[in-house]
Tab-separated table of C-alpha atoms in Angstrom:
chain	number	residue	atom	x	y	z
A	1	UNK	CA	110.727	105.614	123.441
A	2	UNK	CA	114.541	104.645	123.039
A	3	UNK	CA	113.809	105.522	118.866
A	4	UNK	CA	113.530	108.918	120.204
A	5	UNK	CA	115.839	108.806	122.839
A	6	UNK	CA	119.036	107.669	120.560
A	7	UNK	CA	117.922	110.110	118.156
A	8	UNK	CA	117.489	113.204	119.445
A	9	UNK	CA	121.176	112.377	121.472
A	10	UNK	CA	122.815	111.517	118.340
A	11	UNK	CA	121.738	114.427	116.312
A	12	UNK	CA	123.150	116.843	118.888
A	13	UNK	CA	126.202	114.669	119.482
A	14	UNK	CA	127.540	113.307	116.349
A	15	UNK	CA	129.228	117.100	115.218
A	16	UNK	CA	130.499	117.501	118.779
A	17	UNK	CA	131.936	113.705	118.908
A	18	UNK	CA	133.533	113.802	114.894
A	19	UNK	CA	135.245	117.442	115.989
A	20	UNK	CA	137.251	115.853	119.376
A	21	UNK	CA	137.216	112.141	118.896
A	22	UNK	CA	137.147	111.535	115.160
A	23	UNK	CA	135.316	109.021	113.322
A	24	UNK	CA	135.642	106.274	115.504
A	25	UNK	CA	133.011	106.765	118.584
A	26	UNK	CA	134.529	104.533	120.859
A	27	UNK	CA	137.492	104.023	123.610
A	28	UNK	CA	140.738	101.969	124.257
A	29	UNK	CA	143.351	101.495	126.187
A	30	UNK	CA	146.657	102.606	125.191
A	31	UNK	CA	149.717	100.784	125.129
A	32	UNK	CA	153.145	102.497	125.823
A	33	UNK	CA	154.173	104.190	122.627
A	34	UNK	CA	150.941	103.992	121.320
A	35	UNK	CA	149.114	107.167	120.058
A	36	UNK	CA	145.281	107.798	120.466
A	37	UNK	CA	144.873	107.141	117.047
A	38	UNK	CA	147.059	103.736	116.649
A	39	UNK	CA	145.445	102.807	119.698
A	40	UNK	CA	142.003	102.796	118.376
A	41	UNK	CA	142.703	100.943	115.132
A	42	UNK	CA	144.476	98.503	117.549
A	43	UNK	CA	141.315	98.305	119.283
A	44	UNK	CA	139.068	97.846	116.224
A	45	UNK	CA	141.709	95.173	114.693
A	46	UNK	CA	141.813	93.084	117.972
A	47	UNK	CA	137.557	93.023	117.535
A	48	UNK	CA	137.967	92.041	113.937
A	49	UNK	CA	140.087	88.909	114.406
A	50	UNK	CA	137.628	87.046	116.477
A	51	UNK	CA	135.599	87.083	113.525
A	52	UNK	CA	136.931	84.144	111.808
A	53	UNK	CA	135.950	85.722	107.977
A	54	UNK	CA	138.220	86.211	104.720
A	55	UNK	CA	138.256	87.843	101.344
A	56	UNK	CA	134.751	89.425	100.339
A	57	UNK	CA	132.919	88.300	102.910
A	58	UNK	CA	129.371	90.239	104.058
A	59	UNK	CA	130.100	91.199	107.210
A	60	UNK	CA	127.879	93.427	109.793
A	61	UNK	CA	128.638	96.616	111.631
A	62	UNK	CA	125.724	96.586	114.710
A	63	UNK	CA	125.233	100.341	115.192
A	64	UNK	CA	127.842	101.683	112.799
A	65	UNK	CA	127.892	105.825	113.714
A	66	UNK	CA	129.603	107.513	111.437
A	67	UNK	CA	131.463	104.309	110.217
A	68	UNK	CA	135.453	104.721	111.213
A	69	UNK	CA	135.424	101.271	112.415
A	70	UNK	CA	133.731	99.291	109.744
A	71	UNK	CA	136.433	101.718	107.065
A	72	UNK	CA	139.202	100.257	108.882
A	73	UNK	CA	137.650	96.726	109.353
A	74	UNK	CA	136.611	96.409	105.846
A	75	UNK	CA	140.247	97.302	104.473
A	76	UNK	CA	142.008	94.972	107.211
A	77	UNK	CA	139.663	91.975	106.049
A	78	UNK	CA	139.046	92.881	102.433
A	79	UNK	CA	135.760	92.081	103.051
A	80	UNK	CA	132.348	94.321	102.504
A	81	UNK	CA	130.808	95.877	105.459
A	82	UNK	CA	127.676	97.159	105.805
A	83	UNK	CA	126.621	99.533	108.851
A	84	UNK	CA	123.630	100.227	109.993
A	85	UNK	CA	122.380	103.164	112.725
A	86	UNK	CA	118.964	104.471	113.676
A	87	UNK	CA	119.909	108.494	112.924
A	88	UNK	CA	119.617	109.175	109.380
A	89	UNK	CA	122.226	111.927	110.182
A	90	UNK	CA	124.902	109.565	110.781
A	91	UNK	CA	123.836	107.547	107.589
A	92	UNK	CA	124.506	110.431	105.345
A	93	UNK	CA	127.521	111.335	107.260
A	94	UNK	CA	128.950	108.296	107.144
A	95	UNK	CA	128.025	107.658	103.244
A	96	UNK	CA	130.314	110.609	102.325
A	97	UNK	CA	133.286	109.185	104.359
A	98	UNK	CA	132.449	105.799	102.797
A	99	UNK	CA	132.534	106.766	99.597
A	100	UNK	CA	136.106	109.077	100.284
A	101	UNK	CA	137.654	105.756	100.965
A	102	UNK	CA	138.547	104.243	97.729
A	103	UNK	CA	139.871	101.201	100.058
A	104	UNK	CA	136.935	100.335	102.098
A	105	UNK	CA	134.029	98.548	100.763
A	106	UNK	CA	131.599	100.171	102.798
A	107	UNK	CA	127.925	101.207	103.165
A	108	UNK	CA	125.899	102.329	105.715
A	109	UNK	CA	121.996	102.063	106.421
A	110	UNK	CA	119.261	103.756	108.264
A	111	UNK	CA	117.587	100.964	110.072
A	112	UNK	CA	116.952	99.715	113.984
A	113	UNK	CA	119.025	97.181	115.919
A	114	UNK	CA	116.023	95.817	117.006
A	115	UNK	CA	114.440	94.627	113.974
A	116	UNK	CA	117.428	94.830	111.775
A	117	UNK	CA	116.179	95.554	108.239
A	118	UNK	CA	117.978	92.342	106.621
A	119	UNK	CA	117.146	88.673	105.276
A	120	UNK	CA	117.846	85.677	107.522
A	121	UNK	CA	121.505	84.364	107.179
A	122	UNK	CA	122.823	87.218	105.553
A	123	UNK	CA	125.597	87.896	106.878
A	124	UNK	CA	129.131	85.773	107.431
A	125	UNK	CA	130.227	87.380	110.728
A	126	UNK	CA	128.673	90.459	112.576
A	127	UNK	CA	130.162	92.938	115.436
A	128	UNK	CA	128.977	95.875	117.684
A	129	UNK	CA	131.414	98.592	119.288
A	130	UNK	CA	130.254	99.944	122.141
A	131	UNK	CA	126.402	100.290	120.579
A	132	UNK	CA	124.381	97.716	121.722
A	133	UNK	CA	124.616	99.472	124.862
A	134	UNK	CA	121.734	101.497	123.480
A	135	UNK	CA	118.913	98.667	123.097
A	136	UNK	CA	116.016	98.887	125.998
A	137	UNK	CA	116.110	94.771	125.843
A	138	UNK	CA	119.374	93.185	125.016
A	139	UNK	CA	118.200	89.734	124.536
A	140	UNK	CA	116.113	90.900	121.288
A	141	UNK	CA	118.609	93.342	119.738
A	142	UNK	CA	120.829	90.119	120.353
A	143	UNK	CA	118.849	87.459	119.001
A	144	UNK	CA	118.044	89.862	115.767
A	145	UNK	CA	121.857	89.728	115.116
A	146	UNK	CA	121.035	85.541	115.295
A	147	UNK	CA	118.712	85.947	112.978
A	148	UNK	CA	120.594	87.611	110.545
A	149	UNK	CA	123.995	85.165	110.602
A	150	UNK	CA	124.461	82.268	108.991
A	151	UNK	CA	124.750	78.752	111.154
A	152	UNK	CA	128.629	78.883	112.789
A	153	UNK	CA	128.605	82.518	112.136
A	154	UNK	CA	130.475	84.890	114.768
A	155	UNK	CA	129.189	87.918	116.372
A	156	UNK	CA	131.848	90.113	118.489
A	157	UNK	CA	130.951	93.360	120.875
A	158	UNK	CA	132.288	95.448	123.080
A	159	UNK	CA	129.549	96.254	125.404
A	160	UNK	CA	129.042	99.084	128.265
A	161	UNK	CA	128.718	97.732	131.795
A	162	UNK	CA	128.647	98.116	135.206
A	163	UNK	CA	131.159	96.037	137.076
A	164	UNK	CA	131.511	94.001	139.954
A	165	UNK	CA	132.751	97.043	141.982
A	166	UNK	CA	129.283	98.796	141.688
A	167	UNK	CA	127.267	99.323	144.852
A	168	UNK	CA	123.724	100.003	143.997
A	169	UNK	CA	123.332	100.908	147.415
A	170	UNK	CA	126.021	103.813	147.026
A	171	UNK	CA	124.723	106.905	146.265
A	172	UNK	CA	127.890	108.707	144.277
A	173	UNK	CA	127.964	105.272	142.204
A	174	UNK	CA	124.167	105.420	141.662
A	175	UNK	CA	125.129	109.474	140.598
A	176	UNK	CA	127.849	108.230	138.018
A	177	UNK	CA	125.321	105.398	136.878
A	178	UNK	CA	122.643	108.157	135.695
A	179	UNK	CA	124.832	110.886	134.626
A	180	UNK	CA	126.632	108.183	132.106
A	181	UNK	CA	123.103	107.630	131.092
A	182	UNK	CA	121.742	110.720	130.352
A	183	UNK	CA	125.309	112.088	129.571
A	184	UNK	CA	125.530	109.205	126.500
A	185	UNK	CA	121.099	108.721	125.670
A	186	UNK	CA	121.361	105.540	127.545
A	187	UNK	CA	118.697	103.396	129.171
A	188	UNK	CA	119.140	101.193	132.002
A	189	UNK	CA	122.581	100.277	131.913
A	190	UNK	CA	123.337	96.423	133.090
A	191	UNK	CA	126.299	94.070	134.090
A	192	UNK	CA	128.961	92.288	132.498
A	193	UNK	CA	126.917	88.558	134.128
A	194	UNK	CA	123.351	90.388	132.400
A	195	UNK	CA	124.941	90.998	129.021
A	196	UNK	CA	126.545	87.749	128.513
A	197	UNK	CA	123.289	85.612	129.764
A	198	UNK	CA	121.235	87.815	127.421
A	199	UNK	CA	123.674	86.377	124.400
A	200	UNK	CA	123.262	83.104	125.851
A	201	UNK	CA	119.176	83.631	125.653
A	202	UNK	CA	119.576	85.360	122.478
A	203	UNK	CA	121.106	81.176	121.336
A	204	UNK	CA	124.849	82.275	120.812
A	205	UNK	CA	127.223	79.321	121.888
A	206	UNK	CA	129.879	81.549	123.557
A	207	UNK	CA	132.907	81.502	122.641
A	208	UNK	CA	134.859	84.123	124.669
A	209	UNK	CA	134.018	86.864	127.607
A	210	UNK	CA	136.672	89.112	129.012
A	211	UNK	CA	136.760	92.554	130.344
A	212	UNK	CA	139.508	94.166	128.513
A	213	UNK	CA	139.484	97.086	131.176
A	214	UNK	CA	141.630	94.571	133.217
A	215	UNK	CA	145.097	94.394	130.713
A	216	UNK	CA	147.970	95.691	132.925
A	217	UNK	CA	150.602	98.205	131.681
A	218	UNK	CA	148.588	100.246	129.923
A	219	UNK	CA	146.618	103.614	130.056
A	220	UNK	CA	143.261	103.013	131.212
A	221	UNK	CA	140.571	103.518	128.485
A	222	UNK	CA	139.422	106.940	130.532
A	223	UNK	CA	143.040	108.712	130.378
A	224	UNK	CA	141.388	110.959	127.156
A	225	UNK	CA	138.727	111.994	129.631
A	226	UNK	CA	141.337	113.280	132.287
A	227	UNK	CA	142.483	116.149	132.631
A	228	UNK	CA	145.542	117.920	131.022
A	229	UNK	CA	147.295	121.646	130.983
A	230	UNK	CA	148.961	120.461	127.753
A	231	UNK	CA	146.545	123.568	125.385
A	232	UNK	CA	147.277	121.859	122.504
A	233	UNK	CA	145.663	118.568	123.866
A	234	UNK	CA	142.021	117.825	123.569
A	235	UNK	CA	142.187	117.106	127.019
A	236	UNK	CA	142.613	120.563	128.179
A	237	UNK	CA	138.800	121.270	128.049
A	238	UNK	CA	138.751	118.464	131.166
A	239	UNK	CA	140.875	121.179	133.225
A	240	UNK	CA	138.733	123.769	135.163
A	241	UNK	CA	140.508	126.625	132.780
A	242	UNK	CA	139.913	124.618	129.445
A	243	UNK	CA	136.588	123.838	130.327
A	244	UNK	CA	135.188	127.222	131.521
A	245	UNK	CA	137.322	128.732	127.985
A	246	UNK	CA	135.240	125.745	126.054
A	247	UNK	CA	132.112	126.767	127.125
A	248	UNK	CA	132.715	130.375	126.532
A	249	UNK	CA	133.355	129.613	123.286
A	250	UNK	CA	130.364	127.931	122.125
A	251	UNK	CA	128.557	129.766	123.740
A	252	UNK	CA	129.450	133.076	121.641
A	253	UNK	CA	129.214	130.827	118.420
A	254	UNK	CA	125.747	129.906	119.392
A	255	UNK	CA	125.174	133.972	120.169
A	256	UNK	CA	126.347	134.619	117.067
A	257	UNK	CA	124.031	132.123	115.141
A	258	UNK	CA	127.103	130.373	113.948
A	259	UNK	CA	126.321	127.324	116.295
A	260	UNK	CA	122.874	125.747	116.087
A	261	UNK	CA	120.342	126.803	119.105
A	262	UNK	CA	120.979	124.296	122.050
A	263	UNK	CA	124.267	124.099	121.309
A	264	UNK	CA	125.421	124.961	124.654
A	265	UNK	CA	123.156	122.826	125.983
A	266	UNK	CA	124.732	119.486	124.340
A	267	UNK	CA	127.889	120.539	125.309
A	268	UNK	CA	127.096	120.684	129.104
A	269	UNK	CA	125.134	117.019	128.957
A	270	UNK	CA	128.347	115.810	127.703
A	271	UNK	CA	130.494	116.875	130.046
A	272	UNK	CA	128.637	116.134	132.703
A	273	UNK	CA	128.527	112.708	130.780
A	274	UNK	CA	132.430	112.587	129.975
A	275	UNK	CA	133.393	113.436	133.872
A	276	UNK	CA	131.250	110.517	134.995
A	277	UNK	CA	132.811	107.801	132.654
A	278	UNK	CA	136.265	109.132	133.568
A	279	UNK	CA	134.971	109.264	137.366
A	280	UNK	CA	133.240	105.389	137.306
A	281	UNK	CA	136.310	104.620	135.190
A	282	UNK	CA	138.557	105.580	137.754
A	283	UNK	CA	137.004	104.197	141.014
A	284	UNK	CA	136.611	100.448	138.421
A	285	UNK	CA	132.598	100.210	138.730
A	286	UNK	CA	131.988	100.592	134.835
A	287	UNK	CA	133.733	98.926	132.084
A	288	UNK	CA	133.460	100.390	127.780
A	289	UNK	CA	134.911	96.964	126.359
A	290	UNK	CA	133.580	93.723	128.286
A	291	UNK	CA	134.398	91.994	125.057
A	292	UNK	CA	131.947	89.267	124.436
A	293	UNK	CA	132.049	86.467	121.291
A	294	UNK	CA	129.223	83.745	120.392
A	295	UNK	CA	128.894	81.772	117.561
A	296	UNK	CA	125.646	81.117	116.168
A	297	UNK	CA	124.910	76.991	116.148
A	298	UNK	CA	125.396	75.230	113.586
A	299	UNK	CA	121.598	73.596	113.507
């Protein structure tokens, strides 16, 4: 039951990923002189301009989360955005950042990617950040996205995939494989050649595919996972010291009933989840932006 699955993760994970990541669930890579934060409005920006929309367009946010992307998409294209996630959690979360942000035109929705609660062709462009991921059958999440465009309308994504570098026959890559997926509530995960045919099946014309993983002179998208003695970096808790103090910690605020029961819990899923990206994203067998663009036909 991926319903379930997605929402029982996200209602354990959205506090913990708002508190260390912010409001943007997602990863880059950083240029030199770039901070975390420039580099993931770089990262949304560089989505948003293979969108081909203008001025107060409807535009679609596939998967939305607390909605720091579609804020900072819907200012840079002055167009409206609407977002839409399976955990009602994130919908009311992301409803009082939406409505904080006196620039963005911005609204987000309880509904499922895989029978997206809209009318056909209404949208004028539509985009997914590392969400789609999540669907037990790409091909339908996909062609609901179709469905939903207008004829020469663009959908964008960054998807989650396993590379060319993964051995299924490998036994530490099949270990990194399942503790990214129960680390993150994911099913099966696929390859970079599965996604893309499954937009092809789905009846996008595509119009680019590139794994953005592969852009030289930069820090990889996993350097946040890595770890740091800097204390005053949220990479610290990736140390042995910062992660044994982390622990500690929430564990006492769960003691203490100021953390929810099975907060500890979470936290140890997600680490164990966090030192397998950074682990598959160091040896090159899994990839967090395969960027992939398709235009829906014209008849």
């Amino acid at each position: 039951n991926y319903q379930a699955l997605v929402n029982a993760y996200y209602d354990l994970a959205t506090v913990f990923y708002e508190w260390g990541w912010g409001s943007s669930f997602h990863f880059s890579y950083q240029l030199p002189h770039e901070s975390f934060d420039e580099s993931i409005r770089r990262h949304e920006y560089q989505l948003a301009s293979q969108l081909n929309v203008y001025e107060a367009e409807n535009i679609l946010d596939v998967g939305c989360g607390i909605g720091g992307p579609m804020r900072t998409i819907s200012k840079l294209l002055q167009s409206r955005v609407t977002g839409v996630t399976l955990n009602p959690y994130q919908v009311t979360r992301g409803n009082e950042l939406n409505a904080k942000d006196r620039n963005a035109n911005c609204e987000s929705i309880q509904g499922d990617f895989m029978q997206l609660p809209f009318d056909d062709q209404a949208f004028d462009a539509a985009y997914a950040i590392e969400a789609t991921c999540h669907a037990p059958d790409r091909v339908q999440c996909y062609a609901e996205v179709l469905r939903c465009l207008k004829p020469g309308a663009v959908f964008a994504c960054y998807e989650w995939c396993m590379t060319d570098k993964y051995d299924a026959n490998n036994k530490e890559h099949q270990r990194l494989k399942k503790d990214i997926e129960l680390g993150n509530g994911l099913p099966d995960i696929i390859d970079r050649e599965a996604c893309l045919q499954a937009m092809r099946d789905a009846g996008f014309e595509i119009v680019r595919a590139s794994d953005l993983m592969n852009v030289p002179h930069v820090q990889p998208w996993q350097t946040p996972l890595c770890s740091s003695w800097n204390p005053l970096s949220q990479r610290f808790q990736f140390n042995w010291l910062g992660g044994h103090l982390t622990n500690v910690a929430i564990w006492c605020l769960e003691t203490l009933w100021l953390a929810p029961r099975g907060t500890v819990k979470t936290q140890k899923v997600l680490q164990a989840g966090g030192f397998a990206l950074r682990d598959a994203g160091n040896e090159g067998i899994f990839t967090v932006m395969y960027m992939m663009v398709g235009r829906k036909p014209e008849t």
